[in-house]
Coordinates of C-alpha atoms and ligand atoms in Angstrom, one line a residue:
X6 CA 0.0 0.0 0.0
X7 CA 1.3 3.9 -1.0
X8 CA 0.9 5.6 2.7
X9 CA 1.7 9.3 3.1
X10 CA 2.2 9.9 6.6
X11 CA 1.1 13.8 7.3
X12 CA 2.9 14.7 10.6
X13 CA 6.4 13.6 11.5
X14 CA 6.5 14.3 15.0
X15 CA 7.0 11.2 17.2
X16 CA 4.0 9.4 17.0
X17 CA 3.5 10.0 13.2
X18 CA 7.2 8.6 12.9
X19 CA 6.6 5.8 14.7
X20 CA 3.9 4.5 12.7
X21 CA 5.1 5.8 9.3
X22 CA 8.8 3.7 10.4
X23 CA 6.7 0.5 11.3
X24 CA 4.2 0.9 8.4
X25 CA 7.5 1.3 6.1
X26 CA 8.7 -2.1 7.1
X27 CA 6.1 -3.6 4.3
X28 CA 4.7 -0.3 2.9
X29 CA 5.5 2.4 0.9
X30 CA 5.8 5.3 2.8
X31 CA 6.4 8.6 2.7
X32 CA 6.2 11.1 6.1
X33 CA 5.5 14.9 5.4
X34 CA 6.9 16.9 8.1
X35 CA 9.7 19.7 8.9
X36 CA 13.3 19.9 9.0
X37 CA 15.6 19.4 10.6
X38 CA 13.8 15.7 11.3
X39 CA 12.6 15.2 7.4
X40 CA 16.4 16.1 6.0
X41 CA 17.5 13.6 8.6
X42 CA 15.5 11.1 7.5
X43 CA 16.5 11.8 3.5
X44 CA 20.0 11.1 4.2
X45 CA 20.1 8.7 6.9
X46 CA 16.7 7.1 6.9
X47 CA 14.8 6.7 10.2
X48 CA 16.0 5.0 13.6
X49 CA 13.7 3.4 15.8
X50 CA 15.3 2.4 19.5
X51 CA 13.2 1.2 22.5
X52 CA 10.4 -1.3 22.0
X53 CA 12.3 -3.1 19.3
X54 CA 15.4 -1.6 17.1
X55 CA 15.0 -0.9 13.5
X56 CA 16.5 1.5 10.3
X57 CA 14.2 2.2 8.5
X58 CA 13.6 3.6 4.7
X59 CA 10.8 5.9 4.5
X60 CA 10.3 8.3 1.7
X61 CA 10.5 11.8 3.3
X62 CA 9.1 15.5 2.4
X63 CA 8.5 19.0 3.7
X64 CA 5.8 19.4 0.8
X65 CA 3.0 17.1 0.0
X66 CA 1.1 19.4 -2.4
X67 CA -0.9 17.5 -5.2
X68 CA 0.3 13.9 -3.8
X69 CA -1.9 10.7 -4.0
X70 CA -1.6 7.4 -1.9
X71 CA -3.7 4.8 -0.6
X72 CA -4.1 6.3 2.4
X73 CA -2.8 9.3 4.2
X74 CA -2.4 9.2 8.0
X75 CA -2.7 12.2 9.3
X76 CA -0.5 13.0 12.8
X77 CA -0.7 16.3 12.7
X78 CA -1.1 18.5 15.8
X79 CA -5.2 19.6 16.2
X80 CA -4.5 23.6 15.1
X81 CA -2.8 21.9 11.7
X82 CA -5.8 20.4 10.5
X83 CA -7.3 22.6 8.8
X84 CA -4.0 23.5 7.0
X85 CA -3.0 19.1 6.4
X86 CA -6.6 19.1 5.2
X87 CA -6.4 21.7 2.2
X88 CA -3.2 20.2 1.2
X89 CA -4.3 16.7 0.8
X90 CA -7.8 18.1 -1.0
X91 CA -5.3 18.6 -3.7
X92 CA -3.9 15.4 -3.9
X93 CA -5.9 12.0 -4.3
X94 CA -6.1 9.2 -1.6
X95 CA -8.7 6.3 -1.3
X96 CA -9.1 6.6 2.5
X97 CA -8.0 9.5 5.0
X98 CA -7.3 8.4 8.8
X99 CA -6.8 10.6 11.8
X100 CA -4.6 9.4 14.2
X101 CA -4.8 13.2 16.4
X102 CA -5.0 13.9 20.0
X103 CA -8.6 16.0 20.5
X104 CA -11.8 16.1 19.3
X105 CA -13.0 17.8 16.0
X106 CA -10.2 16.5 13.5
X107 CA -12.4 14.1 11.5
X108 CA -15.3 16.8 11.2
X109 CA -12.5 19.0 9.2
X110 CA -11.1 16.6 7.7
X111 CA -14.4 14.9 6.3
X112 CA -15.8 18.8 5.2
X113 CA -12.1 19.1 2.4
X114 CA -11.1 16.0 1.2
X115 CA -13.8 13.1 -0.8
X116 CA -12.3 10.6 0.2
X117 CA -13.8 7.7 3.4
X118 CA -12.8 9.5 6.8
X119 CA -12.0 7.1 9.5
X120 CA -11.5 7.6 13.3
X121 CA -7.9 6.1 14.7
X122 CA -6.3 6.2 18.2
X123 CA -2.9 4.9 19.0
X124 CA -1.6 3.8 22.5
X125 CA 2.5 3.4 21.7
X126 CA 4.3 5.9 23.3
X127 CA 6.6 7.4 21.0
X128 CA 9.4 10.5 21.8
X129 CA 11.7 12.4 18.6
X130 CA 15.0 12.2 20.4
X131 CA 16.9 13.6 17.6
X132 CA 16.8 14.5 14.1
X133 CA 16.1 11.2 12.2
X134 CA 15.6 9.0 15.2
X135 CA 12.2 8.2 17.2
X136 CA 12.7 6.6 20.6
X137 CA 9.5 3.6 21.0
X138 CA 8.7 4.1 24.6
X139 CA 5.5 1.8 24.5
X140 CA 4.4 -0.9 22.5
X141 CA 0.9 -0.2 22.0
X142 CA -2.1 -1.0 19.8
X143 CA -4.3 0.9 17.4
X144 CA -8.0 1.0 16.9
X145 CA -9.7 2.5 14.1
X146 CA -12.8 2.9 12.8
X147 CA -15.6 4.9 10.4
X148 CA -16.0 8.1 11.5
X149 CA -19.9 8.5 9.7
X150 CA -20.6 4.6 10.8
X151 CA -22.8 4.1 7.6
X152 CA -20.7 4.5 4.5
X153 CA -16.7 3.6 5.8
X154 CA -16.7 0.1 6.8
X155 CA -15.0 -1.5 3.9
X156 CA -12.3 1.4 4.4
X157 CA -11.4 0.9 7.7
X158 CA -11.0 -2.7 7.2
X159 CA -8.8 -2.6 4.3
X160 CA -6.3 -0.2 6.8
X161 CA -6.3 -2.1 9.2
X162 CA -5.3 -5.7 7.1
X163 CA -2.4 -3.6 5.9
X164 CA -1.4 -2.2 9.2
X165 CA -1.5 -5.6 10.8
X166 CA 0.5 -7.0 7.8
X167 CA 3.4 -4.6 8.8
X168 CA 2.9 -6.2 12.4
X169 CA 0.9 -3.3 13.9
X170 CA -1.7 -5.0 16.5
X171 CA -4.9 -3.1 15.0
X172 CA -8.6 -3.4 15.9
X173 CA -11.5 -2.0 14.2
X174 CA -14.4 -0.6 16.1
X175 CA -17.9 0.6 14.9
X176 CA -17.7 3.0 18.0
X177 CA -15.1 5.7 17.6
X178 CA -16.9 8.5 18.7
X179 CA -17.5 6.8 22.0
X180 CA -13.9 6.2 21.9
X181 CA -12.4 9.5 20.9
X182 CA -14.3 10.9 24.2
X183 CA -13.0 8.6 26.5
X184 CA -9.7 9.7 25.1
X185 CA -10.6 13.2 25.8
X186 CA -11.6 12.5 28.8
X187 CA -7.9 11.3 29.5
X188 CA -6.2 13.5 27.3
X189 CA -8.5 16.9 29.5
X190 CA -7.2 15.6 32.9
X191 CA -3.4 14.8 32.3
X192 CA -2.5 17.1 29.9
X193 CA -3.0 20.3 31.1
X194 CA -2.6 19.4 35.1
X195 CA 0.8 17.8 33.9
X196 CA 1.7 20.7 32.0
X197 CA 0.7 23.6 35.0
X198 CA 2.5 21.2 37.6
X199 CA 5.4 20.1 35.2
X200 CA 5.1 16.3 36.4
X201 CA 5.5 13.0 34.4
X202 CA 2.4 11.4 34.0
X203 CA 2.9 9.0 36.8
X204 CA 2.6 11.9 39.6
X205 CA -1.2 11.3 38.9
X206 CA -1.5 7.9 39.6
X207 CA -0.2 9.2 43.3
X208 CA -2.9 10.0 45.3
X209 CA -2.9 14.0 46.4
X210 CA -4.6 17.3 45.1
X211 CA -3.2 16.5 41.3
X212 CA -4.7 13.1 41.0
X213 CA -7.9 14.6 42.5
X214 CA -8.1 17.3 40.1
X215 CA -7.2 15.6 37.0
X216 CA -10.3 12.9 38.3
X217 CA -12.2 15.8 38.8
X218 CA -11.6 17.0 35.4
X219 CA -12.4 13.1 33.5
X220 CA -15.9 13.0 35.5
X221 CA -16.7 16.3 34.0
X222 CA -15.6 15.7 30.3
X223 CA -17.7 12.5 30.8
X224 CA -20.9 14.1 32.4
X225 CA -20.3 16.7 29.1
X226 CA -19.9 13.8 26.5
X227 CA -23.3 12.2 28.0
X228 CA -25.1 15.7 27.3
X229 CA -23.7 15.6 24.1
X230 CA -25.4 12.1 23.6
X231 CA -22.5 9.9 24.2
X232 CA -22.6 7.0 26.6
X233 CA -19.2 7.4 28.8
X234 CA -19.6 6.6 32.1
X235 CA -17.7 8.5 35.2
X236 CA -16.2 5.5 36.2
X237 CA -15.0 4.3 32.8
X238 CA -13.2 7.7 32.4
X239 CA -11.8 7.9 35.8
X240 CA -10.6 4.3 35.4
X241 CA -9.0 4.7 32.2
X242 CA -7.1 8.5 33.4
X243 CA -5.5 6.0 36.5
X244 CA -4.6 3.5 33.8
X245 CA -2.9 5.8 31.1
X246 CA -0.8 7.4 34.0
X247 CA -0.1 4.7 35.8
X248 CA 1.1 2.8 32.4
X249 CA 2.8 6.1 31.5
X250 CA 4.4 6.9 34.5
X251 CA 7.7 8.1 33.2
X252 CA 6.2 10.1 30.5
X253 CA 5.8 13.6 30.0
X254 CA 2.2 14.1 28.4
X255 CA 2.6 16.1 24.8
X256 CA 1.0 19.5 26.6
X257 CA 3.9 18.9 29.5
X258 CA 6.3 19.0 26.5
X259 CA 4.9 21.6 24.9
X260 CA 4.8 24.1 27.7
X261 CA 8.4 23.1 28.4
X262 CA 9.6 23.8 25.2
X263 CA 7.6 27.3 24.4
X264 CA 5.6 25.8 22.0
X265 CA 1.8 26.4 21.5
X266 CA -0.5 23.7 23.0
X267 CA -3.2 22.0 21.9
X268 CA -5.8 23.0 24.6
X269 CA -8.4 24.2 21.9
X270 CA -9.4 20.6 20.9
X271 CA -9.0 19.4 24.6
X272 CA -10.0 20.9 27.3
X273 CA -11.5 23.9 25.1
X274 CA -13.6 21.1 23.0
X275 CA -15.2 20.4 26.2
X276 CA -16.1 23.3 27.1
X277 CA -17.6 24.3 23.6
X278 CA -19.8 21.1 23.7
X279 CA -20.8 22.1 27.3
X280 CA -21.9 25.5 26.6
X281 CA -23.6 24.1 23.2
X282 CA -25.6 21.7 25.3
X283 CA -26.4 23.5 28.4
X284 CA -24.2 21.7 30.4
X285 CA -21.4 22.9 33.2
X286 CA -17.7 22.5 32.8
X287 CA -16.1 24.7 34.9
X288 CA -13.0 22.8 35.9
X289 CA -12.5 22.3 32.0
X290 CA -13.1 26.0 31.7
X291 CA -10.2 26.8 34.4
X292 CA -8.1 24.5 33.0
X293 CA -8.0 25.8 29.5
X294 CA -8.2 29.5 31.1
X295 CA -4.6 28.6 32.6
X296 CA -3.0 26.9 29.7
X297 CA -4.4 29.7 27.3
X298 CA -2.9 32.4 29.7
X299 CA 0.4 30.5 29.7
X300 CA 0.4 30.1 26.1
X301 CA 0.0 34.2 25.9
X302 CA 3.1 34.8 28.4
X303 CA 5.1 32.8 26.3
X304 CA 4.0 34.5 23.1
X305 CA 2.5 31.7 21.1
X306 CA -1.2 31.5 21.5
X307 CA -3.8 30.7 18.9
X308 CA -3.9 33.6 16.5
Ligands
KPL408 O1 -2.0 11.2 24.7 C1 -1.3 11.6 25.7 C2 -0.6 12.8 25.5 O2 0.5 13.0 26.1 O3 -1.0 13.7 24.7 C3 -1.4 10.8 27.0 C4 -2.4 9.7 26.8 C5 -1.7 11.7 28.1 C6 0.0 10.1 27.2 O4 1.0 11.0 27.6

């Protein structure tokens, strides 16, 4: 299968080096990383060790593929999504942290949208070289259940034929909350704190609050008509950081290295579908208030 990877930060890397094992792949992303991986292909350490071949660009304009993955972070969406309506690809899947990715995707490019999540941990340690932190599975799925099936199922054969453990569900939307509801408690109370992921598995007022903050994205994502229970999401927040423990969450990173966040499709998404259906998020609310106010000290919030 011709993949174009869209998104060559760590996790977009990862996969794009594993899928390149039997694929053709190409990963569209920025230097210094993509003229790394022209000259010296990519590394993989951790999990297993592997070079790796992948095709590698700054520039997808006008490309077609099979499929293009798109790892991009949530404020590049929009941008990944005009570029590949100029190209040509039989199915388009969005392996992004956040809600709201698939909607813009689905409204540029005509082409089956599905609904992925990812559970490796991946980390760019250089230029050229991803470090596989944790093994992880994917799950994927139709993101308008009726007409994407067949899609989703012919993605997932070939990434379990380049040894990717892969599973496809019919309920991604239910499964893309329940990611945000992980994804609203330990990213941003990571970042303000500027602790692993594992100081939330410790019980004490940052566990509390990032508990606090799952039961309220799930109380949100049942107004909005989803069926996520409280427990389910407090379970699965104790899970990821106790699985995670040594890991700085991607907001934690992106604080610490001055970069802009991606708070809008978290913890703002929340609040946006709260406020459309009458509901209350106001731990969400002070949450994103925080990481927004950080992101204008440091000179790089949302334009
Ligand atoms: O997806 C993540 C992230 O860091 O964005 C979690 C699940 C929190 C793991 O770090």
């Amino acid at each position: 299968m011709d993949i174009l990877v869209f998104g060559a930060g760590s996790l977009g890397s990862l996969v794009g080096g594993l899928l390149a094992r039997t694929h053709d792949v190409t990963l569209v992303g920025r230097d210094p990383h993509i003229a790394a991986v022209r000259r010296d292909g990519l590394r993989i350490t951790g999990v297993e060790t592997l070079d790796v071949s992948p095709a590698a660009t700054t520039d997808a304009t006008g490309a077609s593929a099979d499929l293009a993955v798109v790892a991009v972070k949530a404020y590049d969406t929009e941008t990944a999504a005009t570029v590949l309506a100029n190209g040509d690809y039989d199915a388009v899947l969005s392996l992004q942290n956040g809600m709201g990715n698939e909607d813009v995707l689905a409204a540029h490019v005509d082409a089956p949208v599905l609904a992925g999540t990812a559970t490796c941990g991946a980390r760019l340690a250089d230029p050229g070289h991803v470090e596989w932190t944790g093994r992880g599975t994917i799950t994927l799925g139709p993101w308008r259940p009726a007409d994407d099936a067949e899609a989703a199922e012919r993605v997932a054969a070939a990434f379990r034929a380049a040894d990717l453990p892969t599973e496809v569900a019919a309920d991604m939307r239910r499964r893309l909350w329940e990611k945000l509801a992980i994804n609203a408690a330990i990213n941003p109370v990571t970042a303000l704190a500027r602790v692993a992921n594992g100081a939330l598995a410790e019980p004490g007022p940052l566990a509390d609050l990032a508990r606090a903050a799952a039961v309220e994205t799930a109380t949100v994502a049942r107004a909005d008509g989803v069926d996520l229970a409280d427990e389910t999401a407090k379970d699965a927040v104790a899970t990821v950081a106790r699985e995670t423990a040594r890991n700085r969450s991607s907001m934690h990173r992106d604080v610490t290295r001055g970069r802009r966040t991606e708070i809008d499709a978290i913890n703002g998404y929340v609040v946006d579908r709260a406020r459309a259906t009458g509901a209350s998020a106001p731990i969400n609310r002070t949450l994103a208030a925080l990481i927004r106010g950080w992101e204008t000290g440091a000179g790089v919030s949302t334009p």
